Each structure stands twice: as C-alpha cells, then as structure tokens.
Amino acid sequence: MAFGVEELRVLRRALALALHPTSASADDVQDCLRLAESLDEAMREGVRLRAFLVADLGRYRAALPGTAAGYLTLLDEALGAGYRPHPDDLAALSALRGNPTAAALLDRCHLLVGRLSARTRANTRPHTRSSAARPAAPSTPTVPHSRTRLRLLPLPGGLADAAGNTPEKQPEKKPARKPACLLYTS
C-alpha cells in the first residue's frame, strides 16, 4: 500500500495527536477521519482484488493443462498477495512439475503450507503430553475435483459434427473486398 504526500502528512499529524491528544483541532480530527476512511477503502479494495485473483485462479486451474502459463503467473501473483495454496493447487503444480516455473512454485507452496501448518500446530497445541501420540495428517496432495469425473461429457464440434458438414452444406464465402484507391493531388 502506497501513501501520497498528503496522506503521509495527515498520518504524521495523526501519530502526533496519538502522543499528545489534548492539542487536537477540529480540522486535524476531520483529516484523521478522512485518512481512516481512505485506509478502510484501500483494505476493501485489497479484499476485492484477492477475491478476484482467487476466482480467476480457480478458472485457470480448471482449464489446465491448456492454461498452464496463465495459471502459473496468476498463482505467483496470488501468493504474493497473501493467498494460501489449496490442495488443488498443489495437485495441479505436481502435474505440471516438468515446467521449471511450476516446480519452483510447488516448492514455494510446500514451504508456505509447512509454515502455516507449523503455525497452526503451535497455536492449537494442547498442553498435555498425549498430543505426540496422535498421527499426523497425510501430506499428499489430493486430486482436484475437476479431475475425478467418472463420465466424459460430449462437447459440440467433435467428430460427429464434422461428419455432418459436407461441402454442399457449408455457407458460401463472400469474395474479399478490393482495397480503396488513394488519390494523390499535387
């Protein structure tokens, strides 16, 4: 998040007011309230951007492997914005690990998932010694739901449609237009 000169001036005054609250004028209070509203709007915009990135990432992941380059770029951008990789992301990256970018992102995701799970374990660890007896959750990535369909669905435009398109049934093409002549006058 970047601040402009005016926002930094107001932020500096707001911090000074926090240290010495008795010297607050009505203008200073109004400026601080406007700054707070601007920060709230920036936070909401960040949430909207992350939601858009996650939705776009899901669309690209569902269309893999044809969208590998776009998916890898979006995943890298989403990870930079604080996105936590899901098991579907790990499975997709595992399938694409022949690509050097995918392999690097897979390593990055494993590190992020490892840090997150260690942080979660530290925050939820009971203070008894019986917690070591519990088995650890499996760390193997799951297959994305889009890859587990039992039936294949026919799509329009396949071989069945090609057999019905004979040369007699195809529409007649219009001849190409001649380019316009340019007149030069001197």
PDB file of C-alpha atoms in Angstrom:
ATOM      1  CA  MET A   1       0.000   0.000   0.000  1.00  0.00           C
ATOM      2  CA  ALA A   2       1.491   3.340  -1.037  1.00  0.00           C
ATOM      3  CA  PHE A   3       0.772   6.700   0.543  1.00  0.00           C
ATOM      4  CA  GLY A   4       0.822  10.042  -1.192  1.00  0.00           C
ATOM      5  CA  VAL A   5       2.379  13.191   0.222  1.00  0.00           C
ATOM      6  CA  GLU A   6      -0.932  14.435   1.645  1.00  0.00           C
ATOM      7  CA  GLU A   7      -1.712  11.081   3.291  1.00  0.00           C
ATOM      8  CA  LEU A   8       1.751  10.953   4.863  1.00  0.00           C
ATOM      9  CA  ARG A   9       1.304  14.470   6.244  1.00  0.00           C
ATOM     10  CA  VAL A  10      -2.052  13.516   7.778  1.00  0.00           C
ATOM     11  CA  LEU A  11      -0.637  10.242   9.094  1.00  0.00           C
ATOM     12  CA  ARG A  12       2.241  12.102  10.719  1.00  0.00           C
ATOM     13  CA  ARG A  13      -0.207  14.500  12.380  1.00  0.00           C
ATOM     14  CA  ALA A  14      -2.404  11.582  13.492  1.00  0.00           C
ATOM     15  CA  LEU A  15       0.578   9.918  15.145  1.00  0.00           C
ATOM     16  CA  ALA A  16       1.480  13.195  16.848  1.00  0.00           C
ATOM     17  CA  LEU A  17      -2.121  13.512  18.046  1.00  0.00           C
ATOM     18  CA  ALA A  18      -1.979   9.984  19.423  1.00  0.00           C
ATOM     19  CA  LEU A  19       1.011  11.011  21.533  1.00  0.00           C
ATOM     20  CA  HIS A  20      -0.477  14.390  22.581  1.00  0.00           C
ATOM     21  CA  PRO A  21      -4.285  14.148  22.330  1.00  0.00           C
ATOM     22  CA  THR A  22      -5.009  17.483  24.029  1.00  0.00           C
ATOM     23  CA  SER A  23      -3.875  19.573  21.057  1.00  0.00           C
ATOM     24  CA  ALA A  24      -6.363  18.185  18.501  1.00  0.00           C
ATOM     25  CA  SER A  25      -8.207  20.758  16.427  1.00  0.00           C
ATOM     26  CA  ALA A  26     -11.422  20.072  14.524  1.00  0.00           C
ATOM     27  CA  ASP A  27      -9.527  20.161  11.198  1.00  0.00           C
ATOM     28  CA  ASP A  28      -6.991  17.626  12.466  1.00  0.00           C
ATOM     29  CA  VAL A  29      -9.768  15.300  13.595  1.00  0.00           C
ATOM     30  CA  GLN A  30     -11.514  15.612  10.201  1.00  0.00           C
ATOM     31  CA  ASP A  31      -8.256  14.884   8.347  1.00  0.00           C
ATOM     32  CA  CYS A  32      -7.675  11.816  10.534  1.00  0.00           C
ATOM     33  CA  LEU A  33     -11.208  10.575   9.875  1.00  0.00           C
ATOM     34  CA  ARG A  34     -10.749  11.044   6.107  1.00  0.00           C
ATOM     35  CA  LEU A  35      -7.457   9.154   6.283  1.00  0.00           C
ATOM     36  CA  ALA A  36      -9.146   6.331   8.203  1.00  0.00           C
ATOM     37  CA  GLU A  37     -11.879   6.171   5.544  1.00  0.00           C
ATOM     38  CA  SER A  38      -9.248   6.069   2.789  1.00  0.00           C
ATOM     39  CA  LEU A  39      -7.424   3.255   4.564  1.00  0.00           C
ATOM     40  CA  ASP A  40     -10.673   1.336   5.007  1.00  0.00           C
ATOM     41  CA  GLU A  41     -11.432   1.732   1.301  1.00  0.00           C
ATOM     42  CA  ALA A  42      -7.921   0.553   0.397  1.00  0.00           C
ATOM     43  CA  MET A  43      -8.415  -2.513   2.603  1.00  0.00           C
ATOM     44  CA  ARG A  44     -11.776  -3.276   0.979  1.00  0.00           C
ATOM     45  CA  GLU A  45     -10.203  -2.889  -2.460  1.00  0.00           C
ATOM     46  CA  GLY A  46      -7.440  -5.297  -1.433  1.00  0.00           C
ATOM     47  CA  VAL A  47     -10.053  -7.846  -0.343  1.00  0.00           C
ATOM     48  CA  ARG A  48     -11.897  -7.422  -3.662  1.00  0.00           C
ATOM     49  CA  LEU A  49      -8.650  -7.852  -5.593  1.00  0.00           C
ATOM     50  CA  ARG A  50      -7.762 -11.026  -3.690  1.00  0.00           C
ATOM     51  CA  ALA A  51     -11.256 -12.443  -4.281  1.00  0.00           C
ATOM     52  CA  PHE A  52     -10.934 -11.706  -7.995  1.00  0.00           C
ATOM     53  CA  LEU A  53      -7.490 -13.340  -8.118  1.00  0.00           C
ATOM     54  CA  VAL A  54      -8.745 -16.453  -6.326  1.00  0.00           C
ATOM     55  CA  ALA A  55     -11.758 -16.774  -8.657  1.00  0.00           C
ATOM     56  CA  ASP A  56      -9.568 -16.257 -11.722  1.00  0.00           C
ATOM     57  CA  LEU A  57      -7.059 -18.769 -10.365  1.00  0.00           C
ATOM     58  CA  GLY A  58      -9.835 -21.355  -9.964  1.00  0.00           C
ATOM     59  CA  ARG A  59     -10.950 -20.841 -13.578  1.00  0.00           C
ATOM     60  CA  TYR A  60      -7.408 -21.242 -14.886  1.00  0.00           C
ATOM     61  CA  ARG A  61      -6.817 -24.304 -12.684  1.00  0.00           C
ATOM     62  CA  ALA A  62      -9.995 -25.943 -14.001  1.00  0.00           C
ATOM     63  CA  ALA A  63      -8.812 -25.420 -17.588  1.00  0.00           C
ATOM     64  CA  LEU A  64      -5.361 -26.957 -17.060  1.00  0.00           C
ATOM     65  CA  PRO A  65      -3.140 -28.096 -18.788  1.00  0.00           C
ATOM     66  CA  GLY A  66      -4.071 -25.756 -21.655  1.00  0.00           C
ATOM     67  CA  THR A  67      -3.751 -22.647 -19.460  1.00  0.00           C
ATOM     68  CA  ALA A  68      -0.526 -23.572 -17.673  1.00  0.00           C
ATOM     69  CA  ALA A  69       1.339 -20.329 -18.420  1.00  0.00           C
ATOM     70  CA  GLY A  70      -1.547 -18.121 -17.291  1.00  0.00           C
ATOM     71  CA  TYR A  71      -2.218 -20.295 -14.242  1.00  0.00           C
ATOM     72  CA  LEU A  72       1.397 -20.144 -13.088  1.00  0.00           C
ATOM     73  CA  THR A  73       1.502 -16.358 -13.494  1.00  0.00           C
ATOM     74  CA  LEU A  74      -1.767 -15.920 -11.583  1.00  0.00           C
ATOM     75  CA  LEU A  75      -0.694 -18.292  -8.816  1.00  0.00           C
ATOM     76  CA  ASP A  76       2.570 -16.397  -8.393  1.00  0.00           C
ATOM     77  CA  GLU A  77       0.654 -13.106  -8.183  1.00  0.00           C
ATOM     78  CA  ALA A  78      -1.899 -14.574  -5.761  1.00  0.00           C
ATOM     79  CA  LEU A  79       0.828 -15.981  -3.495  1.00  0.00           C
ATOM     80  CA  GLY A  80       2.409 -12.533  -3.442  1.00  0.00           C
ATOM     81  CA  ALA A  81      -0.955 -11.095  -2.348  1.00  0.00           C
ATOM     82  CA  GLY A  82      -1.177 -13.475   0.628  1.00  0.00           C
ATOM     83  CA  TYR A  83      -3.106 -16.383  -0.941  1.00  0.00           C
ATOM     84  CA  ARG A  84      -2.748 -19.708   0.862  1.00  0.00           C
ATOM     85  CA  PRO A  85      -2.351 -22.603  -1.597  1.00  0.00           C
ATOM     86  CA  HIS A  86      -5.108 -25.227  -1.534  1.00  0.00           C
ATOM     87  CA  PRO A  87      -4.635 -28.956  -2.109  1.00  0.00           C
ATOM     88  CA  ASP A  88      -5.983 -28.448  -5.651  1.00  0.00           C
ATOM     89  CA  ASP A  89      -3.133 -26.023  -6.322  1.00  0.00           C
ATOM     90  CA  LEU A  90      -0.564 -28.490  -5.017  1.00  0.00           C
ATOM     91  CA  ALA A  91      -2.015 -31.279  -7.169  1.00  0.00           C
ATOM     92  CA  ALA A  92      -2.051 -29.048 -10.255  1.00  0.00           C
ATOM     93  CA  LEU A  93       1.545 -27.959  -9.668  1.00  0.00           C
ATOM     94  CA  SER A  94       2.592 -31.576  -9.138  1.00  0.00           C
ATOM     95  CA  ALA A  95       1.073 -32.460 -12.507  1.00  0.00           C
ATOM     96  CA  LEU A  96       2.957 -29.549 -14.128  1.00  0.00           C
ATOM     97  CA  ARG A  97       6.274 -30.033 -12.332  1.00  0.00           C
ATOM     98  CA  GLY A  98       8.080 -30.692 -15.646  1.00  0.00           C
ATOM     99  CA  ASN A  99       7.824 -26.942 -16.144  1.00  0.00           C
ATOM    100  CA  PRO A 100      10.616 -25.173 -14.202  1.00  0.00           C
ATOM    101  CA  THR A 101       8.277 -22.367 -13.141  1.00  0.00           C
ATOM    102  CA  ALA A 102       5.755 -24.896 -11.830  1.00  0.00           C
ATOM    103  CA  ALA A 103       8.483 -26.754  -9.937  1.00  0.00           C
ATOM    104  CA  ALA A 104       9.648 -23.513  -8.289  1.00  0.00           C
ATOM    105  CA  LEU A 105       6.067 -22.576  -7.374  1.00  0.00           C
ATOM    106  CA  LEU A 106       5.468 -26.081  -5.984  1.00  0.00           C
ATOM    107  CA  ASP A 107       8.498 -25.701  -3.706  1.00  0.00           C
ATOM    108  CA  ARG A 108       7.273 -22.259  -2.638  1.00  0.00           C
ATOM    109  CA  CYS A 109       3.783 -23.625  -1.904  1.00  0.00           C
ATOM    110  CA  HIS A 110       5.200 -26.524   0.125  1.00  0.00           C
ATOM    111  CA  LEU A 111       7.196 -24.022   2.194  1.00  0.00           C
ATOM    112  CA  LEU A 112       4.101 -21.859   2.729  1.00  0.00           C
ATOM    113  CA  VAL A 113       1.940 -24.840   3.658  1.00  0.00           C
ATOM    114  CA  GLY A 114       4.659 -26.097   6.019  1.00  0.00           C
ATOM    115  CA  ARG A 115       4.897 -22.704   7.731  1.00  0.00           C
ATOM    116  CA  LEU A 116       1.131 -22.393   8.002  1.00  0.00           C
ATOM    117  CA  SER A 117       0.690 -25.882   9.422  1.00  0.00           C
ATOM    118  CA  ALA A 118       3.535 -25.354  11.914  1.00  0.00           C
ATOM    119  CA  ARG A 119       1.957 -22.058  12.991  1.00  0.00           C
ATOM    120  CA  THR A 120      -1.450 -23.740  13.324  1.00  0.00           C
ATOM    121  CA  ARG A 121       0.018 -26.611  15.352  1.00  0.00           C
ATOM    122  CA  ALA A 122       1.787 -24.150  17.663  1.00  0.00           C
ATOM    123  CA  ASN A 123      -1.411 -22.147  18.202  1.00  0.00           C
ATOM    124  CA  THR A 124      -3.682 -25.156  18.796  1.00  0.00           C
ATOM    125  CA  ARG A 125      -1.294 -27.471  20.647  1.00  0.00           C
ATOM    126  CA  PRO A 126      -2.764 -28.727  23.933  1.00  0.00           C
ATOM    127  CA  HIS A 127      -0.545 -28.518  26.969  1.00  0.00           C
ATOM    128  CA  THR A 128      -0.553 -32.281  27.562  1.00  0.00           C
ATOM    129  CA  ARG A 129       1.986 -34.866  26.501  1.00  0.00           C
ATOM    130  CA  SER A 130      -0.605 -37.065  24.752  1.00  0.00           C
ATOM    131  CA  SER A 131      -0.544 -34.828  21.656  1.00  0.00           C
ATOM    132  CA  ALA A 132       2.526 -36.664  20.318  1.00  0.00           C
ATOM    133  CA  ALA A 133       0.557 -39.910  20.139  1.00  0.00           C
ATOM    134  CA  ARG A 134      -1.808 -38.518  17.501  1.00  0.00           C
ATOM    135  CA  PRO A 135      -0.964 -39.456  13.907  1.00  0.00           C
ATOM    136  CA  ALA A 136      -0.060 -36.619  11.569  1.00  0.00           C
ATOM    137  CA  ALA A 137      -2.404 -35.663   8.749  1.00  0.00           C
ATOM    138  CA  PRO A 138      -1.387 -37.055   5.351  1.00  0.00           C
ATOM    139  CA  SER A 139       0.680 -34.566   3.365  1.00  0.00           C
ATOM    140  CA  THR A 140      -0.036 -35.999  -0.081  1.00  0.00           C
ATOM    141  CA  PRO A 141      -1.918 -33.597  -2.322  1.00  0.00           C
ATOM    142  CA  THR A 142      -5.398 -34.576  -3.347  1.00  0.00           C
ATOM    143  CA  VAL A 143      -6.650 -34.832  -6.888  1.00  0.00           C
ATOM    144  CA  PRO A 144      -8.706 -31.789  -7.912  1.00  0.00           C
ATOM    145  CA  HIS A 145     -12.453 -32.406  -8.070  1.00  0.00           C
ATOM    146  CA  SER A 146     -12.473 -31.482 -11.747  1.00  0.00           C
ATOM    147  CA  ARG A 147     -10.184 -34.465 -12.468  1.00  0.00           C
ATOM    148  CA  THR A 148     -12.319 -37.097 -10.694  1.00  0.00           C
ATOM    149  CA  ARG A 149     -15.318 -37.271 -13.004  1.00  0.00           C
ATOM    150  CA  LEU A 150     -16.463 -40.774 -13.778  1.00  0.00           C
ATOM    151  CA  ARG A 151     -18.061 -39.902 -17.127  1.00  0.00           C
ATOM    152  CA  LEU A 152     -16.806 -37.872 -20.027  1.00  0.00           C
ATOM    153  CA  LEU A 153     -19.253 -35.350 -21.366  1.00  0.00           C
ATOM    154  CA  PRO A 154     -19.512 -34.844 -25.154  1.00  0.00           C
ATOM    155  CA  LEU A 155     -18.681 -31.371 -26.392  1.00  0.00           C
ATOM    156  CA  PRO A 156     -20.078 -29.760 -29.550  1.00  0.00           C
ATOM    157  CA  GLY A 157     -17.721 -29.557 -32.501  1.00  0.00           C
ATOM    158  CA  GLY A 158     -16.302 -33.082 -32.296  1.00  0.00           C
ATOM    159  CA  LEU A 159     -16.087 -35.790 -34.962  1.00  0.00           C
ATOM    160  CA  ALA A 160     -19.863 -36.304 -35.017  1.00  0.00           C
ATOM    161  CA  ASP A 161     -20.367 -32.690 -36.098  1.00  0.00           C
ATOM    162  CA  ALA A 162     -17.566 -32.888 -38.655  1.00  0.00           C
ATOM    163  CA  ALA A 163     -19.282 -35.809 -40.447  1.00  0.00           C
ATOM    164  CA  GLY A 164     -22.446 -33.709 -40.919  1.00  0.00           C
ATOM    165  CA  ASN A 165     -20.584 -30.772 -42.513  1.00  0.00           C
ATOM    166  CA  THR A 166     -20.304 -31.731 -46.153  1.00  0.00           C
ATOM    167  CA  PRO A 167     -19.061 -29.230 -48.752  1.00  0.00           C
ATOM    168  CA  GLU A 168     -22.635 -28.694 -50.044  1.00  0.00           C
ATOM    169  CA  LYS A 169     -23.893 -27.556 -46.628  1.00  0.00           C
ATOM    170  CA  GLN A 170     -21.123 -25.059 -45.878  1.00  0.00           C
ATOM    171  CA  PRO A 171     -22.079 -21.414 -46.419  1.00  0.00           C
ATOM    172  CA  GLU A 172     -20.728 -19.669 -49.481  1.00  0.00           C
ATOM    173  CA  LYS A 173     -17.871 -17.281 -48.752  1.00  0.00           C
ATOM    174  CA  LYS A 174     -18.019 -13.695 -49.975  1.00  0.00           C
ATOM    175  CA  PRO A 175     -15.140 -12.506 -52.163  1.00  0.00           C
ATOM    176  CA  ALA A 176     -12.570 -10.312 -50.477  1.00  0.00           C
ATOM    177  CA  ARG A 177     -13.020  -6.567 -50.879  1.00  0.00           C
ATOM    178  CA  LYS A 178     -10.587  -4.684 -53.064  1.00  0.00           C
ATOM    179  CA  PRO A 179      -8.518  -2.078 -51.253  1.00  0.00           C
ATOM    180  CA  ALA A 180      -9.604   1.503 -51.702  1.00  0.00           C
ATOM    181  CA  CYS A 181      -7.567   3.579 -54.144  1.00  0.00           C
ATOM    182  CA  LEU A 182      -5.770   6.586 -52.814  1.00  0.00           C
ATOM    183  CA  LEU A 183      -5.773   9.732 -54.913  1.00  0.00           C
ATOM    184  CA  TYR A 184      -2.801  11.983 -54.735  1.00  0.00           C
ATOM    185  CA  THR A 185      -3.151  15.542 -55.871  1.00  0.00           C
ATOM    186  CA  SER A 186      -0.306  17.938 -56.196  1.00  0.00           C
TER     187      SER A 186
END
